[in-house]
mmCIF file of C-alpha atoms in Angstrom:
data_model
loop_
_atom_site.group_PDB
_atom_site.id
_atom_site.type_symbol
_atom_site.label_atom_id
_atom_site.label_comp_id
_atom_site.label_asym_id
_atom_site.label_seq_id
_atom_site.Cartn_x
_atom_site.Cartn_y
_atom_site.Cartn_z
ATOM 1 C CA MET I 1 0.395 -9.291 -1.255
ATOM 2 C CA ILE I 2 -0.943 -11.788 1.212
ATOM 3 C CA VAL I 3 -4.637 -10.821 1.604
ATOM 4 C CA PRO I 4 -5.934 -11.491 -1.978
ATOM 5 C CA PRO I 5 -4.517 -15.003 -2.145
ATOM 6 C CA VAL I 6 -5.875 -15.782 1.348
ATOM 7 C CA VAL I 7 -9.322 -14.570 0.443
ATOM 8 C CA GLN I 8 -9.246 -16.810 -2.633
ATOM 9 C CA GLU I 9 -8.183 -19.870 -0.597
ATOM 10 C CA ILE I 10 -10.950 -19.188 2.054
ATOM 11 C CA SER I 11 -13.551 -18.764 -0.722
ATOM 12 C CA LYS I 12 -12.641 -22.269 -1.845
ATOM 13 C CA GLY I 13 -13.273 -23.610 1.600
ATOM 14 C CA LYS I 14 -9.623 -24.461 2.207
ATOM 15 C CA PHE I 15 -9.630 -23.769 5.900
ATOM 16 C CA ILE I 16 -9.925 -26.022 8.937
ATOM 17 C CA CYS I 17 -9.590 -23.371 11.665
ATOM 18 C CA CYS I 18 -12.956 -22.134 12.378
ATOM 19 C CA LYS I 19 -16.386 -23.238 13.547
ATOM 20 C CA PRO I 20 -18.734 -21.748 12.567
ATOM 21 C CA LEU I 21 -17.212 -21.464 9.094
ATOM 22 C CA ILE I 22 -15.853 -18.033 7.985
ATOM 23 C CA ASN I 23 -18.674 -15.979 6.433
ATOM 24 C CA LEU I 24 -16.502 -14.184 3.934
ATOM 25 C CA GLN I 25 -18.200 -11.048 2.500
ATOM 26 C CA GLY I 26 -15.262 -8.969 1.169
ATOM 27 C CA TYR I 27 -11.946 -7.343 2.112
ATOM 28 C CA ILE I 28 -10.298 -3.978 2.592
ATOM 29 C CA LEU I 29 -6.792 -3.036 1.636
ATOM 30 C CA GLY I 30 -4.932 0.234 2.152
ATOM 31 C CA ASN I 31 -2.085 1.254 -0.057
ATOM 32 C CA PRO I 32 -1.461 -2.354 -0.832
ATOM 33 C CA VAL I 33 1.674 -3.778 -2.497
ATOM 34 C CA THR I 34 0.189 -5.502 -5.532
ATOM 35 C CA ASP I 35 2.670 -5.560 -8.315
ATOM 36 C CA THR I 36 6.121 -4.285 -7.267
ATOM 37 C CA LYS I 37 7.490 -3.767 -10.795
ATOM 38 C CA LEU I 38 4.413 -1.705 -11.883
ATOM 39 C CA GLU I 39 4.464 0.253 -8.567
ATOM 40 C CA HIS I 40 8.134 1.200 -8.906
ATOM 41 C CA ASN I 41 7.523 2.387 -12.440
ATOM 42 C CA TYR I 42 4.765 4.794 -11.247
ATOM 43 C CA LEU I 43 7.098 6.498 -8.654
ATOM 44 C CA ILE I 44 8.505 8.910 -11.242
ATOM 45 C CA PRO I 45 5.033 10.061 -12.571
ATOM 46 C CA PHE I 46 3.893 10.422 -8.919
ATOM 47 C CA ALA I 47 7.013 12.490 -8.010
ATOM 48 C CA TYR I 48 6.403 14.605 -11.064
ATOM 49 C CA GLY I 49 2.688 15.169 -10.211
ATOM 50 C CA MET I 50 3.682 16.184 -6.615
ATOM 51 C CA ALA I 51 6.210 18.773 -8.023
ATOM 52 C CA LEU I 52 9.184 16.793 -6.549
ATOM 53 C CA ILE I 53 11.034 16.710 -9.900
ATOM 54 C CA SER I 54 11.317 19.198 -12.751
ATOM 55 C CA ASP I 55 9.445 19.034 -16.058
ATOM 56 C CA GLU I 56 12.736 18.589 -17.809
ATOM 57 C CA LEU I 57 13.827 15.631 -15.662
ATOM 58 C CA TYR I 58 10.493 13.860 -16.101
ATOM 59 C CA GLU I 59 10.290 14.281 -19.828
ATOM 60 C CA SER I 60 13.969 13.144 -20.173
ATOM 61 C CA MET I 61 13.331 10.100 -17.992
ATOM 62 C CA LYS I 62 10.196 9.138 -20.047
ATOM 63 C CA ARG I 63 12.075 9.475 -23.244
ATOM 64 C CA ILE I 64 15.358 7.801 -22.334
ATOM 65 C CA CYS I 65 14.229 5.257 -19.763
ATOM 66 C CA LYS I 66 11.082 4.374 -21.684
ATOM 67 C CA GLY I 67 8.875 4.076 -18.722
ATOM 68 C CA SER I 68 11.024 1.453 -16.976
ATOM 69 C CA TYR I 69 12.683 2.873 -13.893
ATOM 70 C CA GLY I 70 13.381 -0.149 -11.682
ATOM 71 C CA ASN I 71 15.932 -2.504 -13.038
ATOM 72 C CA VAL I 72 17.630 -0.152 -15.400
ATOM 73 C CA ASP I 73 19.862 -1.716 -18.051
ATOM 74 C CA SER I 74 23.506 -1.045 -17.066
ATOM 75 C CA LEU I 75 24.268 -0.177 -20.666
ATOM 76 C CA ASN I 76 21.732 2.722 -20.652
ATOM 77 C CA THR I 77 23.999 5.093 -18.857
ATOM 78 C CA GLU I 78 21.931 8.174 -19.658
ATOM 79 C CA CYS I 79 18.953 6.583 -17.798
ATOM 80 C CA LEU I 80 21.273 5.678 -14.887
ATOM 81 C CA LYS I 81 22.384 9.272 -14.627
ATOM 82 C CA LEU I 82 18.850 10.589 -14.708
ATOM 83 C CA THR I 83 17.790 8.060 -12.043
ATOM 84 C CA GLU I 84 20.521 9.343 -9.781
ATOM 85 C CA ILE I 85 19.306 12.857 -10.267
ATOM 86 C CA TYR I 86 15.760 11.714 -9.356
ATOM 87 C CA GLN I 87 17.133 9.935 -6.265
ATOM 88 C CA ASN I 88 19.040 13.153 -5.157
ATOM 89 C CA CYS I 89 15.719 15.001 -5.443
ATOM 90 C CA THR I 90 13.667 12.478 -3.342
ATOM 91 C CA ASP I 91 15.944 10.532 -0.988
ATOM 92 C CA ARG I 92 15.427 12.857 1.909
ATOM 93 C CA LEU I 93 11.636 12.620 1.774
ATOM 94 C CA ASN I 94 9.533 10.675 4.244
ATOM 95 C CA LYS I 95 8.392 8.054 1.780
ATOM 96 C CA TYR I 96 5.387 7.101 3.957
ATOM 97 C CA HIS I 97 4.019 10.649 3.835
ATOM 98 C CA ILE I 98 5.851 13.116 1.681
ATOM 99 C CA LEU I 99 4.581 16.136 3.600
ATOM 100 C CA LEU I 100 5.939 15.043 6.953
ATOM 101 C CA PRO I 101 9.527 15.402 8.082
ATOM 102 C CA ASP I 102 11.832 12.501 7.415
ATOM 103 C CA CYS I 103 12.528 11.140 10.855
ATOM 104 C CA GLU I 104 14.113 8.313 12.816
ATOM 105 C CA LYS I 105 11.603 5.987 14.369
ATOM 106 C CA THR I 106 13.580 5.976 17.573
ATOM 107 C CA SER I 107 12.560 9.654 18.075
ATOM 108 C CA PRO I 108 9.387 10.229 20.238
ATOM 109 C CA ASP I 109 8.423 13.099 17.829
ATOM 110 C CA CYS I 110 8.301 10.646 14.905
ATOM 111 C CA LEU I 111 4.956 9.081 13.811
ATOM 112 C CA LEU I 112 6.898 5.788 13.389
ATOM 113 C CA TYR I 113 7.918 5.831 16.972
ATOM 114 C CA LYS I 114 5.096 3.601 17.917
ATOM 115 C CA TYR I 115 6.674 0.826 15.718
ATOM 116 C CA PHE I 116 9.885 1.251 17.551
ATOM 117 C CA LEU I 117 8.085 0.659 20.854
ATOM 118 C CA LEU I 118 6.249 -2.330 19.353
ATOM 119 C CA GLU I 119 9.582 -3.974 18.620
ATOM 120 C CA LYS I 120 10.731 -3.387 22.173
ATOM 121 C CA TRP I 121 7.456 -4.866 23.416
ATOM 122 C CA ALA I 122 7.600 -7.902 21.219
ATOM 123 C CA ASN I 123 11.225 -8.658 22.280
ATOM 124 C CA ASN I 124 10.392 -8.345 26.026
ATOM 125 C CA GLU I 125 10.879 -11.848 27.665
ATOM 126 C CA ARG I 126 7.766 -11.447 29.856
ATOM 127 C CA VAL I 127 5.716 -10.626 26.706
ATOM 128 C CA ARG I 128 7.045 -13.528 24.875
ATOM 129 C CA LYS I 129 6.301 -15.869 27.792
ATOM 130 C CA SER I 130 2.737 -14.550 27.914
ATOM 131 C CA LEU I 131 2.322 -15.157 24.228
ATOM 132 C CA HIS I 132 3.804 -18.699 24.544
ATOM 133 C CA VAL I 133 6.570 -17.949 22.141
ATOM 134 C CA LYS I 134 8.749 -20.978 22.114
ATOM 135 C CA LYS I 135 12.143 -19.971 23.599
ATOM 136 C CA GLY I 136 14.816 -19.757 21.040
ATOM 137 C CA SER I 137 12.459 -19.830 17.972
ATOM 138 C CA ILE I 138 12.803 -16.073 17.396
ATOM 139 C CA ARG I 139 16.104 -14.266 18.407
ATOM 140 C CA GLU I 140 14.936 -10.854 17.704
ATOM 141 C CA TRP I 141 11.561 -9.814 16.327
ATOM 142 C CA ARG I 142 11.667 -6.987 13.898
ATOM 143 C CA GLN I 143 8.870 -5.228 11.970
ATOM 144 C CA CYS I 144 8.965 -5.883 8.286
ATOM 145 C CA ASN I 145 11.900 -8.160 8.564
ATOM 146 C CA TYR I 146 12.554 -9.171 4.949
ATOM 147 C CA ASP I 147 16.129 -10.146 5.529
ATOM 148 C CA GLY I 148 17.146 -13.675 6.640
ATOM 149 C CA ILE I 149 13.691 -15.108 6.300
ATOM 150 C CA SER I 150 13.668 -18.223 4.122
ATOM 151 C CA TYR I 151 10.604 -18.189 1.801
ATOM 152 C CA ASN I 152 9.963 -17.857 -1.879
ATOM 153 C CA TYR I 153 8.417 -14.914 -3.576
ATOM 154 C CA ASP I 154 6.124 -17.114 -5.693
ATOM 155 C CA ILE I 155 3.525 -14.418 -6.312
ATOM 156 C CA GLN I 156 4.842 -11.504 -8.253
ATOM 157 C CA SER I 157 1.454 -9.858 -8.791
ATOM 158 C CA THR I 158 -1.837 -10.332 -6.889
ATOM 159 C CA VAL I 159 -3.871 -8.690 -9.676
ATOM 160 C CA PRO I 160 -5.176 -12.140 -10.883
ATOM 161 C CA TYR I 161 -6.270 -12.857 -7.310
ATOM 162 C CA HIS I 162 -8.165 -9.532 -7.104
ATOM 163 C CA LYS I 163 -9.895 -10.438 -10.373
ATOM 164 C CA ASN I 164 -10.876 -13.897 -9.296
ATOM 165 C CA ASN I 165 -12.143 -12.620 -5.950
ATOM 166 C CA SER I 166 -14.213 -9.893 -7.476
ATOM 167 C CA ILE I 167 -15.623 -12.043 -10.277
ATOM 168 C CA ASN I 168 -16.736 -14.512 -7.509
ATOM 169 C CA GLY I 169 -18.766 -11.818 -5.805
ATOM 170 C CA PHE I 170 -16.624 -10.510 -3.001
ATOM 171 C CA ARG I 171 -16.774 -6.783 -2.329
ATOM 172 C CA SER I 172 -13.449 -4.977 -2.005
ATOM 173 C CA LEU I 173 -12.447 -1.520 -0.894
ATOM 174 C CA ILE I 174 -9.054 -0.567 -2.123
ATOM 175 C CA PHE I 175 -7.991 2.778 -0.694
ATOM 176 C CA SER I 176 -4.853 5.010 -0.950
ATOM 177 C CA GLY I 177 -3.350 7.794 1.205
ATOM 178 C CA ASP I 178 -2.624 10.284 -1.569
ATOM 179 C CA HIS I 179 0.704 11.321 -0.189
ATOM 180 C CA ASP I 180 2.237 7.965 0.125
ATOM 181 C CA MET I 181 5.309 7.393 -1.959
ATOM 182 C CA THR I 182 5.776 3.794 -0.965
ATOM 183 C CA VAL I 183 2.846 2.599 -3.006
ATOM 184 C CA PRO I 184 1.722 5.675 -4.914
ATOM 185 C CA PHE I 185 -2.071 5.904 -5.600
ATOM 186 C CA ILE I 186 -1.603 6.191 -9.344
ATOM 187 C CA ALA I 187 -0.025 2.729 -9.376
ATOM 188 C CA THR I 188 -3.025 1.306 -7.575
ATOM 189 C CA GLN I 189 -5.413 3.072 -10.026
ATOM 190 C CA ALA I 190 -3.335 1.555 -12.935
ATOM 191 C CA TRP I 191 -3.787 -2.099 -11.873
ATOM 192 C CA ILE I 192 -7.467 -1.557 -11.141
ATOM 193 C CA ARG I 193 -7.794 -0.067 -14.609
ATOM 194 C CA SER I 194 -6.072 -3.104 -16.073
ATOM 195 C CA LEU I 195 -9.005 -5.283 -15.000
ATOM 196 C CA ASN I 196 -11.091 -3.520 -17.674
ATOM 197 C CA TYR I 197 -14.165 -3.291 -15.335
ATOM 198 C CA SER I 198 -16.965 -0.922 -16.296
ATOM 199 C CA ILE I 199 -17.542 2.076 -14.150
ATOM 200 C CA ILE I 200 -20.646 1.944 -11.904
ATOM 201 C CA ASP I 201 -20.121 5.201 -9.917
ATOM 202 C CA ASP I 202 -17.616 7.546 -11.635
ATOM 203 C CA TRP I 203 -14.788 9.600 -9.962
ATOM 204 C CA ARG I 204 -16.235 12.045 -7.338
ATOM 205 C CA PRO I 205 -15.317 13.497 -4.005
ATOM 206 C CA TRP I 206 -16.457 11.737 -0.825
ATOM 207 C CA MET I 207 -17.400 13.965 2.014
ATOM 208 C CA ILE I 208 -17.229 14.324 5.795
ATOM 209 C CA ASN I 209 -19.194 17.284 7.350
ATOM 210 C CA ASP I 210 -19.389 18.953 3.910
ATOM 211 C CA GLN I 211 -15.636 18.789 3.454
ATOM 212 C CA ILE I 212 -13.788 16.738 0.819
ATOM 213 C CA ALA I 213 -12.123 13.705 2.513
ATOM 214 C CA GLY I 214 -10.897 12.134 -0.704
ATOM 215 C CA TYR I 215 -12.125 10.843 -4.057
ATOM 216 C CA THR I 216 -13.678 7.544 -4.977
ATOM 217 C CA ARG I 217 -14.796 5.361 -7.915
ATOM 218 C CA THR I 218 -16.706 2.130 -7.965
ATOM 219 C CA CYS I 219 -16.272 -0.407 -10.685
ATOM 220 C CA ALA I 220 -18.238 -3.450 -11.652
ATOM 221 C CA ASN I 221 -17.870 -6.594 -9.550
ATOM 222 C CA LYS I 222 -18.158 -4.513 -6.376
ATOM 223 C CA MET I 223 -14.700 -3.040 -6.407
ATOM 224 C CA THR I 224 -14.381 0.434 -4.879
ATOM 225 C CA PHE I 225 -11.313 2.506 -4.961
ATOM 226 C CA ALA I 226 -10.884 5.628 -2.792
ATOM 227 C CA THR I 227 -8.253 8.083 -1.914
ATOM 228 C CA VAL I 228 -7.811 9.648 1.548
ATOM 229 C CA LYS I 229 -6.872 13.285 1.268
ATOM 230 C CA GLY I 230 -3.752 14.072 3.086
ATOM 231 C CA GLY I 231 -3.257 10.412 3.910
ATOM 232 C CA GLY I 232 -0.052 8.446 4.078
ATOM 233 C CA HIS I 233 0.995 4.766 3.780
ATOM 234 C CA THR I 234 -1.139 3.409 6.585
ATOM 235 C CA ALA I 235 -4.550 4.244 7.978
ATOM 236 C CA ASP I 236 -3.156 5.922 11.153
ATOM 237 C CA TYR I 237 -2.095 8.996 9.199
ATOM 238 C CA LYS I 238 -5.787 9.890 8.853
ATOM 239 C CA PRO I 239 -7.544 7.583 11.485
ATOM 240 C CA ASP I 240 -10.855 9.494 11.753
ATOM 241 C CA GLU I 241 -11.462 9.775 8.087
ATOM 242 C CA THR I 242 -10.349 6.297 7.419
ATOM 243 C CA PHE I 243 -12.640 4.900 10.144
ATOM 244 C CA ILE I 244 -15.684 6.749 8.771
ATOM 245 C CA MET I 245 -14.852 5.415 5.307
ATOM 246 C CA PHE I 246 -14.685 1.825 6.730
ATOM 247 C CA LYS I 247 -18.042 2.219 8.453
ATOM 248 C CA ARG I 248 -19.814 3.446 5.372
ATOM 249 C CA TRP I 249 -18.415 0.760 3.175
ATOM 250 C CA ILE I 250 -19.024 -2.102 5.572
ATOM 251 C CA SER I 251 -22.649 -0.974 6.043
ATOM 252 C CA GLY I 252 -23.189 -0.779 2.298
ATOM 253 C CA GLN I 253 -23.562 2.997 2.269
ATOM 254 C CA PRO I 254 -21.958 5.027 -0.555
ATOM 255 C CA LEU I 255 -18.698 6.740 0.500
#
């Protein structure tokens, strides 16, 4: 949510931090939260496409919930019942990568364990002193701490920012790990489609060593979308493939 507005502000010259000035060329985002309402509504089609829910449940939810699965009307009791069935089918999944075991980040065997260590590191007094953190300003640092922080959600969707940035000539690479259920790739495809940009390079596989690493499409205004096959919510689920993708895009090569 943060990157597209920041890119827009930098492009307007609204920064005083840097000399020489920032030579902004474009930006890269992976599995980006863009429009939470839209993304939530694509969870059910994603679950169906990944064989996590039955045909019957999917068709019933489409018909009764009418494509709105987030804030269900309390009077629509049928939709609420179907939503509960959906949650029973999916609540034990690892939402960051549905093929991996659901795990506690405090376990060394869990891929999220590094984030647990990061919290320990960031709360170490010696580390805080080295980083010149003002004593008492932060009681406990937590990753993704959305609770208890006083700020306004004044941007509900960053799609207009993506549009402004791309129309103003900034390149963008938007990529999705195709097994992420936090921000499903079909939701990202949906908001990119909503821009109504013409297709410059249509849907095709991108390759590493003659093997399919994902799929990609490039639209007008220098916007490229790519999937990472077998990827999850962040780049570290497929670091080698993602790094190669970055290098190709940054150097101007086709993926």
